[in-house]
């Protein structure tokens, strides 16, 4: 099989840089071409690898002259929403790491406030894009032209809950609460008062309560109603990593053994989900710098309350690593290639 030629658009951000490092070491990928947008120019130098990787200004003529097998967009949501229709119209296969194409329902997508130049074309792409969670949609990803890489929080929550929701093991009327915490890199590279060292260091804070952009994709992928689910994200004073602590009630009569079997059965052939036993629950440090999502739980003795935990690296399984996993599937490679 020929080597893959990839382009990373928005390579100067944290996710773009992480993606570049993964692509450079991927055995089937040529050195990727790296591009930055004007909005990325401030502080955007070369990416330090074995020899600096130059980041070129983005312009369509340069993209369209090349025979790229895949374009990665590590761009702000509204920029991906504007640029990707042109890439699709010209036949490129795309993995988008923003939230531009993740959500099918217009009411859920309204949180982004998109103003599409061509609403009909945008609606058609919304309908045809594939949600890029390989553990759920590997077959569809293999045939997709546009893959919408999931959000980092969403990846941890959806992977943790999907087996139990689909197997009918939860009392959804009792509600599902996800208390999720992320390192500061999840907020992106652009500086803000909220991510300033003085604000983050020695602190823990909640944000976007009742309004986080990942909520819509979580509800859609799990088939939950808004009244069943509460998601509260928090900012940890660490560079990277996510821990989602999810509080649920098991359906009447469901045992811990059944919950454990459900997780293991669903992910038995999925290489990047690790199901923990009861001896030790997942921790952020176990999955750092890997493409793994670690899942474990503890059930109240003689009761039905359950605490479900999922941990991952927000820059790898939550973003760049999952994007590479999606590229592998799109181009007929082993999904593990370049990620182990």
Coordinates of C-alpha atoms in Angstrom, one line a residue:
X1 CA 0.0 0.0 0.0
X2 CA 1.2 3.5 -0.9
X3 CA 2.2 5.9 1.8
X4 CA -0.4 8.4 3.0
X5 CA 0.1 12.1 2.3
X6 CA -1.7 14.2 4.9
X7 CA -2.1 17.9 5.6
X8 CA -2.7 19.4 9.0
X9 CA -4.5 22.7 8.8
X10 CA -4.2 24.6 12.1
X11 CA -1.0 22.9 13.1
X12 CA 0.2 25.5 15.5
X13 CA -2.3 24.7 18.3
X14 CA -1.9 22.1 21.0
X15 CA -4.0 19.5 19.1
X16 CA -2.4 20.3 15.7
X17 CA 1.1 19.9 17.3
X18 CA 0.1 16.6 18.9
X19 CA -1.4 15.3 15.7
X20 CA 1.8 16.2 13.8
X21 CA 4.0 14.3 16.3
X22 CA 1.8 11.2 15.8
X23 CA 1.8 11.5 12.0
X24 CA 5.6 11.9 11.8
X25 CA 6.1 8.6 13.6
X26 CA 3.3 6.8 11.7
X27 CA 5.0 4.1 9.6
X28 CA 2.6 4.6 6.7
X29 CA 2.5 8.4 6.5
X30 CA 4.8 10.6 4.6
X31 CA 6.0 13.7 6.5
X32 CA 2.8 15.8 6.8
X33 CA 2.4 19.2 5.3
X34 CA 1.6 21.7 8.0
X35 CA -0.5 24.9 7.6
X36 CA -1.6 27.7 9.8
X37 CA -4.4 30.2 9.5
X38 CA -3.9 33.9 9.9
X39 CA -5.6 33.7 13.2
X40 CA -2.9 31.3 14.3
X41 CA 0.0 33.5 13.4
X42 CA 0.7 34.9 16.8
X43 CA 3.5 32.8 18.3
X44 CA 3.2 30.1 15.6
X45 CA 6.7 29.0 14.9
X46 CA 7.9 25.6 13.6
X47 CA 6.9 22.5 15.6
X48 CA 10.0 21.1 17.4
X49 CA 10.5 17.6 16.2
X50 CA 13.7 15.9 14.9
X51 CA 14.5 19.0 12.9
X52 CA 11.8 21.6 13.0
X53 CA 8.7 21.0 11.0
X54 CA 7.8 24.2 9.1
X55 CA 4.3 25.6 9.3
X56 CA 3.2 27.3 6.0
X57 CA 0.4 29.9 5.7
X58 CA -2.8 28.3 4.5
X59 CA -4.0 29.0 1.0
X60 CA -6.4 26.9 -1.1
X61 CA -4.2 27.0 -4.3
X62 CA -1.5 25.1 -2.5
X63 CA -3.9 22.6 -1.1
X64 CA -5.6 21.9 -4.3
X65 CA -2.4 21.4 -6.3
X66 CA -1.4 18.5 -4.0
X67 CA -2.7 14.9 -4.0
X68 CA -3.5 14.7 -0.3
X69 CA -5.1 11.5 0.9
X70 CA -6.6 13.2 3.9
X71 CA -6.9 16.7 5.3
X72 CA -7.0 17.2 9.1
X73 CA -8.7 20.4 10.3
X74 CA -7.5 21.5 13.7
X75 CA -9.3 24.8 13.4
X76 CA -11.9 26.7 15.4
X77 CA -15.5 25.5 15.0
X78 CA -16.6 28.4 12.8
X79 CA -13.5 28.1 10.6
X80 CA -14.1 24.4 10.0
X81 CA -17.7 25.1 9.2
X82 CA -16.6 27.6 6.6
X83 CA -13.7 25.8 4.9
X84 CA -14.7 22.1 4.9
X85 CA -17.5 22.3 2.4
X86 CA -15.0 23.5 -0.2
X87 CA -12.6 20.6 0.7
X88 CA -15.4 18.1 0.3
X89 CA -16.6 19.6 -3.0
X90 CA -13.1 19.1 -4.3
X91 CA -13.1 15.4 -3.4
X92 CA -10.8 15.5 -0.3
X93 CA -11.3 13.1 2.6
X94 CA -11.5 15.1 5.8
X95 CA -11.1 14.5 9.5
X96 CA -12.4 17.6 11.4
X97 CA -11.3 18.0 15.0
X98 CA -13.6 20.8 15.8
X99 CA -17.3 20.7 16.7
X100 CA -18.5 21.9 13.4
X101 CA -20.0 18.6 12.1
X102 CA -20.6 16.4 15.1
X103 CA -24.2 17.2 15.8
X104 CA -27.2 16.2 13.6
X105 CA -30.0 18.0 15.5
X106 CA -30.2 21.7 14.7
X107 CA -31.5 22.6 18.2
X108 CA -28.4 20.9 19.8
X109 CA -26.1 22.5 17.3
X110 CA -27.5 26.0 18.0
X111 CA -25.0 26.4 20.9
X112 CA -22.3 27.1 18.2
X113 CA -24.2 29.9 16.6
X114 CA -23.2 29.0 13.0
X115 CA -24.2 31.3 10.2
X116 CA -23.7 29.2 7.1
X117 CA -23.1 31.0 3.7
X118 CA -24.9 28.1 2.0
X119 CA -27.4 26.5 4.5
X120 CA -28.5 23.8 2.1
X121 CA -24.9 22.6 1.5
X122 CA -24.2 22.8 5.2
X123 CA -27.3 20.8 6.1
X124 CA -26.3 18.1 3.5
X125 CA -22.8 17.8 5.1
X126 CA -24.4 17.6 8.6
X127 CA -26.5 14.7 7.4
X128 CA -23.6 12.9 5.7
X129 CA -20.8 13.4 8.2
X130 CA -19.9 10.4 10.3
X131 CA -19.3 10.8 14.1
X132 CA -15.7 9.6 14.5
X133 CA -15.9 7.3 17.5
X134 CA -14.4 4.1 16.1
X135 CA -15.7 2.0 19.0
X136 CA -19.2 2.8 17.8
X137 CA -19.0 3.6 14.1
X138 CA -15.9 1.8 12.6
X139 CA -17.8 0.5 9.6
X140 CA -19.2 3.9 8.6
X141 CA -15.9 5.6 9.2
X142 CA -14.3 3.3 6.7
X143 CA -16.5 4.7 3.9
X144 CA -16.7 8.3 5.0
X145 CA -15.6 11.4 3.2
X146 CA -16.1 13.6 6.3
X147 CA -15.4 12.3 9.8
X148 CA -16.3 14.6 12.7
X149 CA -13.8 13.8 15.5
X150 CA -15.7 13.6 18.8
X151 CA -15.1 16.0 21.7
X152 CA -12.7 15.0 24.4
X153 CA -15.2 15.0 27.3
X154 CA -17.8 13.4 25.0
X155 CA -15.4 10.5 24.2
X156 CA -14.9 9.6 27.8
X157 CA -18.6 9.8 28.7
X158 CA -20.0 8.1 25.6
X159 CA -17.6 5.2 25.8
X160 CA -18.3 4.7 29.5
X161 CA -22.1 4.7 29.2
X162 CA -22.8 3.2 25.8
X163 CA -22.7 -0.5 26.9
X164 CA -25.0 -0.1 29.9
X165 CA -27.4 2.2 28.1
X166 CA -27.6 -0.1 25.0
X167 CA -28.0 -3.2 27.2
X168 CA -30.8 -1.6 29.3
X169 CA -28.9 -1.9 32.6
X170 CA -29.6 1.6 33.9
X171 CA -32.6 3.3 35.5
X172 CA -32.5 6.4 33.3
X173 CA -35.4 8.0 35.1
X174 CA -33.2 8.3 38.2
X175 CA -30.9 10.5 36.1
X176 CA -27.3 10.3 34.9
X177 CA -24.8 12.8 36.3
X178 CA -21.3 13.3 34.8
X179 CA -18.8 15.2 36.9
X180 CA -15.9 15.6 34.4
X181 CA -12.5 17.3 34.9
X182 CA -9.9 18.2 32.3
X183 CA -6.4 19.6 32.1
X184 CA -5.9 23.1 30.8
X185 CA -4.8 22.1 27.3
X186 CA -8.4 21.2 26.7
X187 CA -9.3 24.9 26.6
X188 CA -7.0 25.4 23.6
X189 CA -3.8 27.4 23.0
X190 CA -5.3 30.9 22.7
X191 CA -4.6 32.7 26.1
X192 CA -7.6 33.8 28.2
X193 CA -8.1 35.1 31.7
X194 CA -9.7 31.8 32.6
X195 CA -6.5 29.8 31.6
X196 CA -4.0 32.2 33.0
X197 CA -1.5 30.6 35.4
X198 CA -2.7 32.7 38.3
X199 CA -6.3 31.6 37.8
X200 CA -5.6 27.9 37.2
X201 CA -2.7 27.1 39.6
X202 CA -3.8 25.6 43.0
X203 CA -7.5 25.9 41.9
X204 CA -10.4 23.7 40.7
X205 CA -13.3 25.4 38.9
X206 CA -16.5 24.5 37.2
X207 CA -17.5 26.1 33.9
X208 CA -20.2 26.1 31.2
X209 CA -22.8 24.5 33.6
X210 CA -26.0 23.7 31.7
X211 CA -24.4 25.0 28.5
X212 CA -21.3 23.0 27.4
X213 CA -20.9 22.4 23.7
X214 CA -20.3 18.7 24.1
X215 CA -23.7 18.1 25.7
X216 CA -25.5 17.8 22.4
X217 CA -23.3 15.1 21.0
X218 CA -23.4 13.1 24.2
X219 CA -27.2 13.1 24.2
X220 CA -27.3 12.2 20.5
X221 CA -24.9 9.3 20.6
X222 CA -26.4 7.8 23.8
X223 CA -30.0 8.4 22.8
X224 CA -30.7 10.2 26.1
X225 CA -33.1 13.0 26.7
X226 CA -31.9 16.3 28.3
X227 CA -33.9 15.6 31.4
X228 CA -32.0 12.4 32.0
X229 CA -28.5 13.9 31.9
X230 CA -26.4 16.5 33.8
X231 CA -22.9 17.3 32.6
X232 CA -20.7 19.6 34.6
X233 CA -17.1 20.2 33.4
X234 CA -14.3 21.4 35.6
X235 CA -10.8 22.8 34.9
X236 CA -7.9 21.0 36.6
X237 CA -4.5 22.7 37.3
X238 CA -2.7 20.1 35.1
X239 CA -1.6 20.3 31.5
X240 CA -3.6 17.3 30.1
X241 CA -5.9 14.4 30.9
X242 CA -9.6 13.9 31.6
X243 CA -11.4 12.0 34.4
X244 CA -15.2 11.7 34.1
X245 CA -16.9 10.5 37.2
X246 CA -20.4 9.4 36.3
X247 CA -23.2 8.7 38.9
X248 CA -26.0 6.3 37.8
X249 CA -28.5 3.9 39.3
X250 CA -28.6 0.3 38.0
X251 CA -32.0 -1.1 36.9
X252 CA -33.8 -3.2 39.4
X253 CA -32.0 -6.5 39.9
X254 CA -28.9 -5.7 37.9
X255 CA -25.7 -7.0 39.5
X256 CA -22.1 -5.8 39.4
X257 CA -21.2 -9.0 37.5
X258 CA -23.7 -8.0 34.8
X259 CA -22.3 -4.5 34.6
X260 CA -18.8 -5.8 34.3
X261 CA -19.7 -8.3 31.6
X262 CA -21.5 -5.6 29.6
X263 CA -18.4 -3.4 29.4
X264 CA -16.1 -6.3 28.6
X265 CA -18.4 -7.8 25.9
X266 CA -18.9 -4.4 24.2
X267 CA -15.1 -3.7 24.0
X268 CA -13.7 -7.2 23.7
X269 CA -12.3 -6.5 20.2
X270 CA -11.7 -2.7 20.6
X271 CA -8.0 -2.2 21.1
X272 CA -8.1 1.3 22.7
X273 CA -10.6 0.7 25.5
X274 CA -9.3 -0.9 28.7
X275 CA -11.8 -2.2 31.2
X276 CA -10.5 -2.2 34.8
X277 CA -11.5 -4.6 37.5
X278 CA -12.6 -3.6 40.9
X279 CA -9.2 -3.7 42.5
X280 CA -8.1 -0.3 41.2
X281 CA -10.2 2.4 39.4
X282 CA -8.9 4.4 36.4
X283 CA -6.7 7.4 37.0
X284 CA -5.6 10.1 34.6
X285 CA -1.9 9.2 34.9
X286 CA -2.6 5.7 33.5
X287 CA -3.7 6.9 30.1
X288 CA -1.5 10.0 29.6
X289 CA 0.3 10.1 26.2
X290 CA -1.7 7.1 25.0
X291 CA -4.7 6.5 22.9
X292 CA -6.5 4.5 25.6
X293 CA -9.7 5.2 27.3
X294 CA -9.8 3.5 30.7
X295 CA -13.1 2.5 32.2
X296 CA -14.0 1.1 35.6
X297 CA -16.8 1.3 38.2
X298 CA -17.8 0.6 41.7
X299 CA -21.2 -0.5 42.8
X300 CA -22.8 0.2 46.2
X301 CA -22.9 -3.1 48.2
X302 CA -26.4 -4.5 48.4
X303 CA -27.8 -1.5 46.4
X304 CA -28.1 0.0 42.9
X305 CA -26.0 3.1 43.1
X306 CA -23.0 2.9 40.8
X307 CA -20.0 5.2 40.2
X308 CA -18.6 4.8 36.7
X309 CA -15.2 6.3 35.8
X310 CA -13.5 7.0 32.5
X311 CA -10.0 8.4 32.0
X312 CA -8.2 9.5 28.8
X313 CA -5.6 11.9 27.5
X314 CA -7.6 14.8 26.0
X315 CA -5.0 15.5 23.4
X316 CA -4.6 11.9 22.2
X317 CA -7.7 9.7 22.5
X318 CA -9.7 12.9 23.1
X319 CA -8.4 14.5 19.9
X320 CA -5.3 13.8 17.8
X321 CA -4.9 10.1 18.5
X322 CA -8.5 9.4 17.7
X323 CA -8.1 11.4 14.5
X324 CA -5.2 9.1 13.5
X325 CA -7.4 6.1 14.4
X326 CA -10.1 7.5 12.1
X327 CA -7.6 8.1 9.3
X328 CA -6.4 4.5 9.5
X329 CA -10.0 3.3 9.2
X330 CA -10.8 5.7 6.4
X331 CA -7.8 4.6 4.4
X332 CA -8.1 0.8 5.0
X333 CA -5.3 0.5 7.5
X334 CA -5.2 -1.3 10.9
X335 CA -6.7 1.3 13.3
X336 CA -3.8 0.6 15.7
X337 CA -1.1 1.7 13.3
X338 CA 1.0 4.5 14.6
X339 CA -0.7 4.6 17.9
X340 CA 1.0 1.8 19.9

